[in-house]
Short mmCIF file of C-alpha atoms in Angstrom, two decimals:
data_model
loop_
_atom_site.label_atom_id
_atom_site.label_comp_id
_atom_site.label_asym_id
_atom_site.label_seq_id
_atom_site.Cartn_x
_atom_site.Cartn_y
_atom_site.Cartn_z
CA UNK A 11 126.69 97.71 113.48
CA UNK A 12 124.64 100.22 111.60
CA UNK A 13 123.30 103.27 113.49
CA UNK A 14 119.48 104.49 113.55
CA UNK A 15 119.09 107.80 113.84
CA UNK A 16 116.11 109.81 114.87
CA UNK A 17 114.61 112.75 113.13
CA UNK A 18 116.01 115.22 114.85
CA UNK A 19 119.96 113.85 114.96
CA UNK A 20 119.26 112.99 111.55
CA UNK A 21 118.74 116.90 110.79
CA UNK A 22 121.54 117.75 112.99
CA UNK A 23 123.57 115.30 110.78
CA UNK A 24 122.59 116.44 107.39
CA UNK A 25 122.96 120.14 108.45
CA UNK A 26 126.54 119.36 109.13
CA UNK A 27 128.94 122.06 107.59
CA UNK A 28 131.06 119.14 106.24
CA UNK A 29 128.01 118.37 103.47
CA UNK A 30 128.26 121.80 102.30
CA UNK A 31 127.92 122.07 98.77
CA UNK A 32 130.30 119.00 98.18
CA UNK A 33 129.84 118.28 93.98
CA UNK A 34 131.44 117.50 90.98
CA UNK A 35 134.45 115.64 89.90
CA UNK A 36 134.67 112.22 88.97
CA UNK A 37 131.92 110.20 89.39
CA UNK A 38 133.38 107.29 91.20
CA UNK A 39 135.18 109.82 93.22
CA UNK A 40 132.57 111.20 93.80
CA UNK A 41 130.66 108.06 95.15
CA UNK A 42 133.64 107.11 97.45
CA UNK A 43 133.24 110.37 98.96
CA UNK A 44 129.61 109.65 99.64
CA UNK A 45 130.67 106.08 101.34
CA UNK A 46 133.19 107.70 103.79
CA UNK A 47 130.71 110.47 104.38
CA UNK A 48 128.00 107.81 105.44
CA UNK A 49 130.77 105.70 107.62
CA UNK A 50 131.59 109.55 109.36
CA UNK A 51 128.00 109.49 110.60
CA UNK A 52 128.01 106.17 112.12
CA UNK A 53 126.80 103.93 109.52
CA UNK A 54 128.04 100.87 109.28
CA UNK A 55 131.14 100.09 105.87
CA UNK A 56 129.30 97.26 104.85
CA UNK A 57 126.00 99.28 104.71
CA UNK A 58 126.90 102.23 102.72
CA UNK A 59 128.87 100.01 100.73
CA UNK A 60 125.39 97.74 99.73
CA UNK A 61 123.70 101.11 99.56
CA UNK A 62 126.01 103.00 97.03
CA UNK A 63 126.81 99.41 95.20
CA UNK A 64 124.75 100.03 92.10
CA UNK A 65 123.89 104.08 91.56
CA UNK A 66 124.74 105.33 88.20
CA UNK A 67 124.40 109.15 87.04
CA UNK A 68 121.40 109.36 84.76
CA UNK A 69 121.65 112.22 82.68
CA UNK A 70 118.20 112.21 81.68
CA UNK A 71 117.67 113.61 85.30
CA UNK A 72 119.92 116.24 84.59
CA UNK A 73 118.27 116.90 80.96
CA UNK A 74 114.87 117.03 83.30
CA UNK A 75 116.18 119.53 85.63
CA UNK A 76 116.87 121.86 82.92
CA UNK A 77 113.75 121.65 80.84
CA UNK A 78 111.06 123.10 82.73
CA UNK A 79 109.60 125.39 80.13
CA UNK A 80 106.35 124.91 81.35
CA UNK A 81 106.65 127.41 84.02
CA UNK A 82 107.14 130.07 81.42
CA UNK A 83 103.60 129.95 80.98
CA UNK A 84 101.37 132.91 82.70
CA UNK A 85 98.73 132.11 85.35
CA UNK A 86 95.95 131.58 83.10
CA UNK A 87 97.61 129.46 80.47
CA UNK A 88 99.12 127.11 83.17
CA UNK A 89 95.84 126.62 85.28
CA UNK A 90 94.28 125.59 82.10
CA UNK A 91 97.81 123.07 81.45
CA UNK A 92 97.21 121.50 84.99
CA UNK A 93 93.40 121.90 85.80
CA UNK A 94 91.13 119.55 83.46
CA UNK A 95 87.39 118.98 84.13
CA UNK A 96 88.67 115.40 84.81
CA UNK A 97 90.74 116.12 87.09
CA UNK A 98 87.89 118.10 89.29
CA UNK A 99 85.81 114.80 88.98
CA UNK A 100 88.14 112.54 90.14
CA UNK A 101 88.90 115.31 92.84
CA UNK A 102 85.41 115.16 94.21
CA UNK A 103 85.63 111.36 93.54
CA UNK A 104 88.76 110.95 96.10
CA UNK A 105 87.49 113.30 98.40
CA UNK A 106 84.25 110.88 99.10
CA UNK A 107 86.31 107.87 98.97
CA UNK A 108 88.57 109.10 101.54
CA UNK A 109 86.47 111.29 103.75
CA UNK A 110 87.28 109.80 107.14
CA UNK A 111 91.33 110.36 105.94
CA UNK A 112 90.71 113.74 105.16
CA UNK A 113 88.70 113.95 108.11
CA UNK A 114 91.52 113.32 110.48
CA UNK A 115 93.73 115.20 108.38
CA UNK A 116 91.37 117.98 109.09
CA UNK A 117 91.07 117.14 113.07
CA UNK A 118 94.75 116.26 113.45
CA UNK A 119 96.46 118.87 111.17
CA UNK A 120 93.67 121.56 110.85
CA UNK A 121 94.65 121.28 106.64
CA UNK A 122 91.27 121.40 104.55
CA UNK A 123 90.92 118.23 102.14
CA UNK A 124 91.15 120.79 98.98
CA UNK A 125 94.62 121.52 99.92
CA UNK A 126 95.93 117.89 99.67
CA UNK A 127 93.39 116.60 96.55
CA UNK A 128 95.23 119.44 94.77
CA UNK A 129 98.24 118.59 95.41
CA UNK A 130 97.16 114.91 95.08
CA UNK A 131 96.25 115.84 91.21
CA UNK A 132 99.15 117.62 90.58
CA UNK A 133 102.33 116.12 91.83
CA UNK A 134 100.67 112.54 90.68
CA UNK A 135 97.50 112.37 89.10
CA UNK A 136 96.07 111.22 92.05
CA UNK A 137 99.03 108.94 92.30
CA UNK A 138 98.49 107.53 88.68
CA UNK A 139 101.67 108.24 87.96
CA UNK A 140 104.85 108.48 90.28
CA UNK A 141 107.97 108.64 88.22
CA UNK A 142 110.13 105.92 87.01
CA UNK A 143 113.44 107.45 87.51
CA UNK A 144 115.80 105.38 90.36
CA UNK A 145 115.24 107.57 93.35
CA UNK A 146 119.03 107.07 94.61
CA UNK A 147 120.54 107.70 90.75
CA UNK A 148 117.94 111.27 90.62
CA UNK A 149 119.88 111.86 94.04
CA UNK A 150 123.30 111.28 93.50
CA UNK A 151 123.02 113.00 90.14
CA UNK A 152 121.59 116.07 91.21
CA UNK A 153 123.86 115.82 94.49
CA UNK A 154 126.92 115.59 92.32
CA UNK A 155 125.41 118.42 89.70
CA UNK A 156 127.08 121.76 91.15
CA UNK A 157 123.52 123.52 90.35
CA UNK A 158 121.99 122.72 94.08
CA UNK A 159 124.12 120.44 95.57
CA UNK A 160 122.74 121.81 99.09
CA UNK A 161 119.48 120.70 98.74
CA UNK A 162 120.04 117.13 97.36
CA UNK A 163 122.93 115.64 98.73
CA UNK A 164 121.38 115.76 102.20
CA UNK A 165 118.63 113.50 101.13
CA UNK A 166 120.80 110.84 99.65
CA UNK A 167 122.09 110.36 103.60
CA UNK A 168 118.17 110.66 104.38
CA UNK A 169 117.64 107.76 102.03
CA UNK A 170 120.54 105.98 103.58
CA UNK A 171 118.37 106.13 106.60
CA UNK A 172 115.37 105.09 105.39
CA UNK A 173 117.57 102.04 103.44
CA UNK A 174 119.12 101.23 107.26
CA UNK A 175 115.57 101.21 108.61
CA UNK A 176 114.40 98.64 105.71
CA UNK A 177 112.06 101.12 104.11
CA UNK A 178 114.35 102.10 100.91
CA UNK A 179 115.67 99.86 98.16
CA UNK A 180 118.10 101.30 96.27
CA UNK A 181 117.57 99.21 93.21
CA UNK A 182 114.02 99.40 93.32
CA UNK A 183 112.94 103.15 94.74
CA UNK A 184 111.56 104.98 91.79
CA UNK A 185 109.84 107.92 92.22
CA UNK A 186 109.92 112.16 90.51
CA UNK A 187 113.03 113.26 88.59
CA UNK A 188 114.03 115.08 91.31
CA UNK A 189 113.75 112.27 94.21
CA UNK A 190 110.74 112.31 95.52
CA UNK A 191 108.79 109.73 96.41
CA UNK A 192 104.97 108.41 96.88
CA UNK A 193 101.71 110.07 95.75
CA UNK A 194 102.26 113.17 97.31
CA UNK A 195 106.17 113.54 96.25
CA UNK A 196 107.94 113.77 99.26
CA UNK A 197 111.90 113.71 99.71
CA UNK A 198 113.42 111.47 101.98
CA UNK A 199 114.36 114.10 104.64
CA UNK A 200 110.41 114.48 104.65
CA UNK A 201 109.29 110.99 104.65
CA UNK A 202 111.64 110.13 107.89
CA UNK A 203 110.26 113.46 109.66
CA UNK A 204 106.61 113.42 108.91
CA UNK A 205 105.87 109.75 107.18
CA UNK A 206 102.54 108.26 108.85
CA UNK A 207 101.01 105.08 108.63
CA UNK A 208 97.56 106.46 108.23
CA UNK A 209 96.00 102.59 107.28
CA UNK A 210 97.31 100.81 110.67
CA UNK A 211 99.30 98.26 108.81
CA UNK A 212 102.86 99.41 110.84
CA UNK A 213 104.50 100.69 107.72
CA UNK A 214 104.19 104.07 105.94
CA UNK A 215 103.76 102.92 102.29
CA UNK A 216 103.49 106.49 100.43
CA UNK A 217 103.68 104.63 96.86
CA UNK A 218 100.90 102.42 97.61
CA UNK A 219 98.75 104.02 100.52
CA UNK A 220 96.58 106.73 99.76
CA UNK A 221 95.87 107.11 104.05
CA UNK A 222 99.51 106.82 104.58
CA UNK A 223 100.64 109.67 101.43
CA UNK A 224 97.74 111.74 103.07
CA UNK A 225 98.31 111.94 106.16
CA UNK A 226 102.31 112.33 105.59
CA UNK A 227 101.40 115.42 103.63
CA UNK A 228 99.09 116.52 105.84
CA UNK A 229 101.57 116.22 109.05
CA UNK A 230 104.40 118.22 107.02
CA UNK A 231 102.53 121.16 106.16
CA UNK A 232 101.50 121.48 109.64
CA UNK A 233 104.83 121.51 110.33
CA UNK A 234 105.78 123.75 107.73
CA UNK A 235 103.26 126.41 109.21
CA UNK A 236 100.00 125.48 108.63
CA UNK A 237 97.60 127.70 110.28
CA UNK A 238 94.89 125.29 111.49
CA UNK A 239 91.74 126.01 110.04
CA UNK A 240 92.44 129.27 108.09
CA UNK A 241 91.43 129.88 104.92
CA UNK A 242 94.60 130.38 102.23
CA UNK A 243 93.30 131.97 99.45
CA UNK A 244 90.23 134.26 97.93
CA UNK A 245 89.13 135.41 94.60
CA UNK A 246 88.80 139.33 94.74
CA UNK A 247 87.59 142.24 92.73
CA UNK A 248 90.06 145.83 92.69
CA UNK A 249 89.41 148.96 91.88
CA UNK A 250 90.27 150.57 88.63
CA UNK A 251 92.85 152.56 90.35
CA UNK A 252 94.66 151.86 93.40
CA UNK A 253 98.03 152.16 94.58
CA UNK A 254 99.70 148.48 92.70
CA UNK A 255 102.94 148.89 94.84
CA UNK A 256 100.90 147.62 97.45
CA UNK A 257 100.15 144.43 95.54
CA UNK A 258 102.57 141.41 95.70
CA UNK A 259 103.82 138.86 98.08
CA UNK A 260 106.19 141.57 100.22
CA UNK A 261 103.75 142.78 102.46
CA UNK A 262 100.47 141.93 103.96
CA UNK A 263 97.69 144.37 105.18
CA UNK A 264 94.62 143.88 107.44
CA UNK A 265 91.47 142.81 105.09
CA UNK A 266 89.97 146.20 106.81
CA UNK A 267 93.04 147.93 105.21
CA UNK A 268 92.27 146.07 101.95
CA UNK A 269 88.13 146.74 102.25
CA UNK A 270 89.45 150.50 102.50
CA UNK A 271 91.60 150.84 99.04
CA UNK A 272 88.00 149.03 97.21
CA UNK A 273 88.99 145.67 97.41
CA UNK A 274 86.25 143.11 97.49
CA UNK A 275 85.49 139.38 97.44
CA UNK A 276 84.20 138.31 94.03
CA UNK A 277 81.53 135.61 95.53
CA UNK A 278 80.84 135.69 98.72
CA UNK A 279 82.25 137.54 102.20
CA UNK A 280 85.37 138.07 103.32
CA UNK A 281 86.57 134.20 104.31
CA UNK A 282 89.21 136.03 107.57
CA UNK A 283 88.06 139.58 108.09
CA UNK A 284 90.73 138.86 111.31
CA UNK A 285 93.61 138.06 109.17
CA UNK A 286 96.19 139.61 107.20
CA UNK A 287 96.00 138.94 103.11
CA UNK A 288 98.61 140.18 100.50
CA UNK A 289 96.77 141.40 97.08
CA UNK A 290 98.75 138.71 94.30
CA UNK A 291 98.22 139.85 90.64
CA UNK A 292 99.41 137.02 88.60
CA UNK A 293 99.22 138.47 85.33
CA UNK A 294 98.85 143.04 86.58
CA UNK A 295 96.03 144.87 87.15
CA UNK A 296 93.80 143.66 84.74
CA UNK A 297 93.98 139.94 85.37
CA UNK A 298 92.97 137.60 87.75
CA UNK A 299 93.18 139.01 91.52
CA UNK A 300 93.30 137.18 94.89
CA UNK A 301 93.81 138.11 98.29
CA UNK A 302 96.19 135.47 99.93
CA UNK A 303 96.32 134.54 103.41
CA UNK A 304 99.13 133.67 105.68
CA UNK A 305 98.33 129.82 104.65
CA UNK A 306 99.78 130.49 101.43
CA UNK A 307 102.95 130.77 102.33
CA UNK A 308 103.43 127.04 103.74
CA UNK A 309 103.07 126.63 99.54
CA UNK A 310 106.51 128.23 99.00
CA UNK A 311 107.73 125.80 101.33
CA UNK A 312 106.62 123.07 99.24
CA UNK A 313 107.79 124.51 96.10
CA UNK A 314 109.52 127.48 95.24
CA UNK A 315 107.80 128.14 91.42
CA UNK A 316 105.01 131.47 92.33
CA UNK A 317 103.02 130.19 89.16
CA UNK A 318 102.95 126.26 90.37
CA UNK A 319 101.94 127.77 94.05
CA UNK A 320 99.03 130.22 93.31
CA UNK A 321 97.39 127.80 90.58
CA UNK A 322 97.80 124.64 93.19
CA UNK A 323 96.39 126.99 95.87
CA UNK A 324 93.63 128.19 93.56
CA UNK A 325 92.78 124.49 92.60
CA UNK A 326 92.63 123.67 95.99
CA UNK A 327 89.74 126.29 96.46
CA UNK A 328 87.85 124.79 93.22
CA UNK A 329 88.06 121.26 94.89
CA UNK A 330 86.10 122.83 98.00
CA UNK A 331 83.76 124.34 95.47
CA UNK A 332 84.45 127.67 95.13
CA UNK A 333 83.74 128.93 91.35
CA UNK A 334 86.08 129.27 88.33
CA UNK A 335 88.07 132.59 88.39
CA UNK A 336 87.88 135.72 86.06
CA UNK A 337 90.79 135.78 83.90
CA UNK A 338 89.94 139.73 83.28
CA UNK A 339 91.55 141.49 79.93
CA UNK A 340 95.16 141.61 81.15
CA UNK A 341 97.99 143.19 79.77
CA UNK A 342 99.59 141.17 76.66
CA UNK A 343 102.94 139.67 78.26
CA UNK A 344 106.50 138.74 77.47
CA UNK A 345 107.37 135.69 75.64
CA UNK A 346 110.40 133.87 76.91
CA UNK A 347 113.52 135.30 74.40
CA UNK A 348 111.60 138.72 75.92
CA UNK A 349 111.41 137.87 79.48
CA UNK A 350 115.17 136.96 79.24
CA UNK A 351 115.94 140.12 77.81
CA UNK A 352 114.20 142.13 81.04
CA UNK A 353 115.42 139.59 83.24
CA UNK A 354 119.60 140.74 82.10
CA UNK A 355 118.11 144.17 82.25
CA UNK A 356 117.34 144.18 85.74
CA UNK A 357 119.98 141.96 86.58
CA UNK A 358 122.26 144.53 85.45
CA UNK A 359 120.34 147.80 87.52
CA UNK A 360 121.31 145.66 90.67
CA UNK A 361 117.89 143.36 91.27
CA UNK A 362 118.36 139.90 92.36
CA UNK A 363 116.45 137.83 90.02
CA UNK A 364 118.08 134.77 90.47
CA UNK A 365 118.60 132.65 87.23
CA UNK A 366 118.46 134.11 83.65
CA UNK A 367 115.33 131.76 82.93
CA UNK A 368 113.06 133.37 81.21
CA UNK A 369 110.56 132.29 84.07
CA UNK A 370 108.41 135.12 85.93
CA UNK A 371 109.17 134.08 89.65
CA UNK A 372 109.18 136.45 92.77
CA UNK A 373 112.32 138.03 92.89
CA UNK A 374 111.65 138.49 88.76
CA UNK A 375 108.53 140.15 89.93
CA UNK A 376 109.72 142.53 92.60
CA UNK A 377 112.32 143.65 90.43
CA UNK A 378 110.02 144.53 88.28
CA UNK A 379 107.66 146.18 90.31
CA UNK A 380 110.28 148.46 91.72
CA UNK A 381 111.48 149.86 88.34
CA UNK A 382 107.51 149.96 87.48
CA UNK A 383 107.76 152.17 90.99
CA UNK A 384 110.74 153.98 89.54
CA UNK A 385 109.50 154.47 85.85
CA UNK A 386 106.58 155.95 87.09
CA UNK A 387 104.32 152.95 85.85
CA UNK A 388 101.39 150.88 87.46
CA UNK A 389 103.47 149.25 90.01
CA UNK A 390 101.32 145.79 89.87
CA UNK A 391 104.56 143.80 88.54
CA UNK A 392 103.66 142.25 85.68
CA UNK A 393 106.14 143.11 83.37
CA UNK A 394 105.25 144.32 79.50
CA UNK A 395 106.80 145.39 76.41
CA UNK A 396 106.08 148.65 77.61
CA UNK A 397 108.34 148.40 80.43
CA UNK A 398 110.99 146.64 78.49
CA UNK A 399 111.27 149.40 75.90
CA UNK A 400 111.60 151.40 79.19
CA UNK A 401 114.68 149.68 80.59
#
């Protein structure tokens, strides 16, 4: 008899200490392991043995998880990779089409129809394309890969569920590199905790309906944190001269606090003069600048790259018609041989910056702003050759 488990034992199950960071080996070991994990939980032999009867390991997955160069690019040069003039059309397009979705969306969830056309356009061209990888082999790979085995092999039992439940085929599931599925790229995990059928038809088709990929989205970032009906980002103007240790995604002041230092909307008023708003820099002092609110950190929650979050946040405020932003005279940065270099550097004063990548994420960025601190440089953490030579 197979078992049919809710959301929430279904978390309880795939938080279990015994899926712990279980990778490598043989492959066919491997798979066996998976099948007596499965029967552990309650499904049924035969199931897990249907479900597991075809996977392969693709390494093309694997060559995908390792090649993503494109988030070496700087804030400017990777809004102008994702965001084409096209893209805004179709944008405005999709948001008339589906008004009364977004409308609900808006009602039920409290997230603003800019927030989900962006990541609409992003994740799948407005779910032109989904992937064409096998959604169980991009699992089981990246599950048996010892580089995050904690995040993925979790979701292979989540699309064991979803295969119990008759909404997974494990032959014919394609989807992202990385397993997700549908127009907004969900996970499995995600799709059995916030899937809804937004068109009434009793099924929650997120490869095929654009109200039921919506509204799924829409119901997880709520749950994520959304703050109904709070603005998540703004376009600002600094001062020449400020103190740039207060900049960055560590600490928020009030907008009066910010108001105070010289800080100032570009266009417009202050969208929250209530909230809280941390002063993000992208590319130092003498870029782009934006005050973000406490909306914008639901986006880490989605995904973890800072570039990929402030430019899908930004888009999202484009899409609601807010105007193009001032990419200012920054700062010449490091290429990616060079960012390596100061990533070892700091690395080896004691900063955690995570993987040797040549990628500018956060913890890259602190570090860098607290040897900027240290150095006796504009704290604003955007590193240059200047603080290179430094180090």
């Amino acid at each position: 008899m197979k078992r049919l488990l809710t959301a929430a034992a279904l978390t309880v199950s795939l938080a279990s200490p015994s899926l712990a960071a279980q990778c490598g080996g043989g492959f066919n070991s491997f798979i066996k392991d998976l099948r007596k994990e499965a029967q552990s939980m309650g499904y049924d032999a035969g199931l897990a043995k249907r479900f597991f009867a075809n996977v392969q390991q693709d390494q093309k997955v694997l060559a995908a998880d390792r090649r993503q160069g494109v988030f070496q690019k700087n804030f400017t040069d990777f809004t102008r990779h994702l965001i084409s003039q096209n893209r805004i059309n179709t944008g405005k397009k999709k948001g008339q089409q589906y008004s009364k979705v977004f409308d609900r969306i808006e009602r039920e969830y409290g997230v603003s129809r800019g927030v989900l056309l962006a990541f609409w356009a992003f994740e799948t061209d407005y779910g032109g394309y989904q992937g064409d990888f096998n959604t169980l082999n991009a699992l089981v790979t990246l599950s048996h890969d010892c580089r995050r085995p904690e995040l993925f092999r979790p979701q292979v039992f989540a699309a064991l569920e979803l295969y119990a439940r008759g909404e997974f085929d494990p032959n014919k599931t394609t989807g992202a590199w990385a397993g997700e599925i549908g127009m907004v790229q969900m996970l499995p995990a995600d799709i059995i905790e916030n899937g809804v059928d937004g068109d009434g038809d009793g099924k929650v088709s997120l490869k095929t309906s654009a109200p039921d990929a919506l509204l799924s989205g829409g119901k997880m970032l709520s749950h994520l944190g959304w703050r109904a009906g709070e603005p998540w980002l703004q376009e600002v103007k600094v001062p020449a001269d400020m103190d740039w240790s207060l900049s960055g995604t560590a600490a928020a002041l009030p907008i009066s606090k910010w108001q105070a230092i010289g800080v100032k909307p570009r266009s417009g008023a202050w969208e929250a003069k209530g909230l809280k708003g941390k002063l993000i820099l992208p590319q130092g002092r003498k870029g782009p600048a934006f005050i973000a609110y406490p909306n914008f950190d639901v986006y880490f929650e989605w995904n973890q790259s800072f570039t990929y979050v402030l430019t899908a946040a930004y888009f999202g405020t484009r899409l609601m018609g807010g105007p193009v932003f001032s990419e200012g005279n920054p700062d010449a940065g490091l290429d990616g041989p060079q960012m390596k270099q100061l990533q070892k550097k700091l690395a080896a004063l004691g900063h955690d910056v995570g993987k040797i990548d040549g990628i500018l994420g956060a913890g890259t960025r602190a570090a860098t702003q607290a040897e900027q601190k240290r150095l006796g440089l504009p704290a604003d953490a955007w590193p240059t050759r200047e603080l290179l030579n430094r180090l």
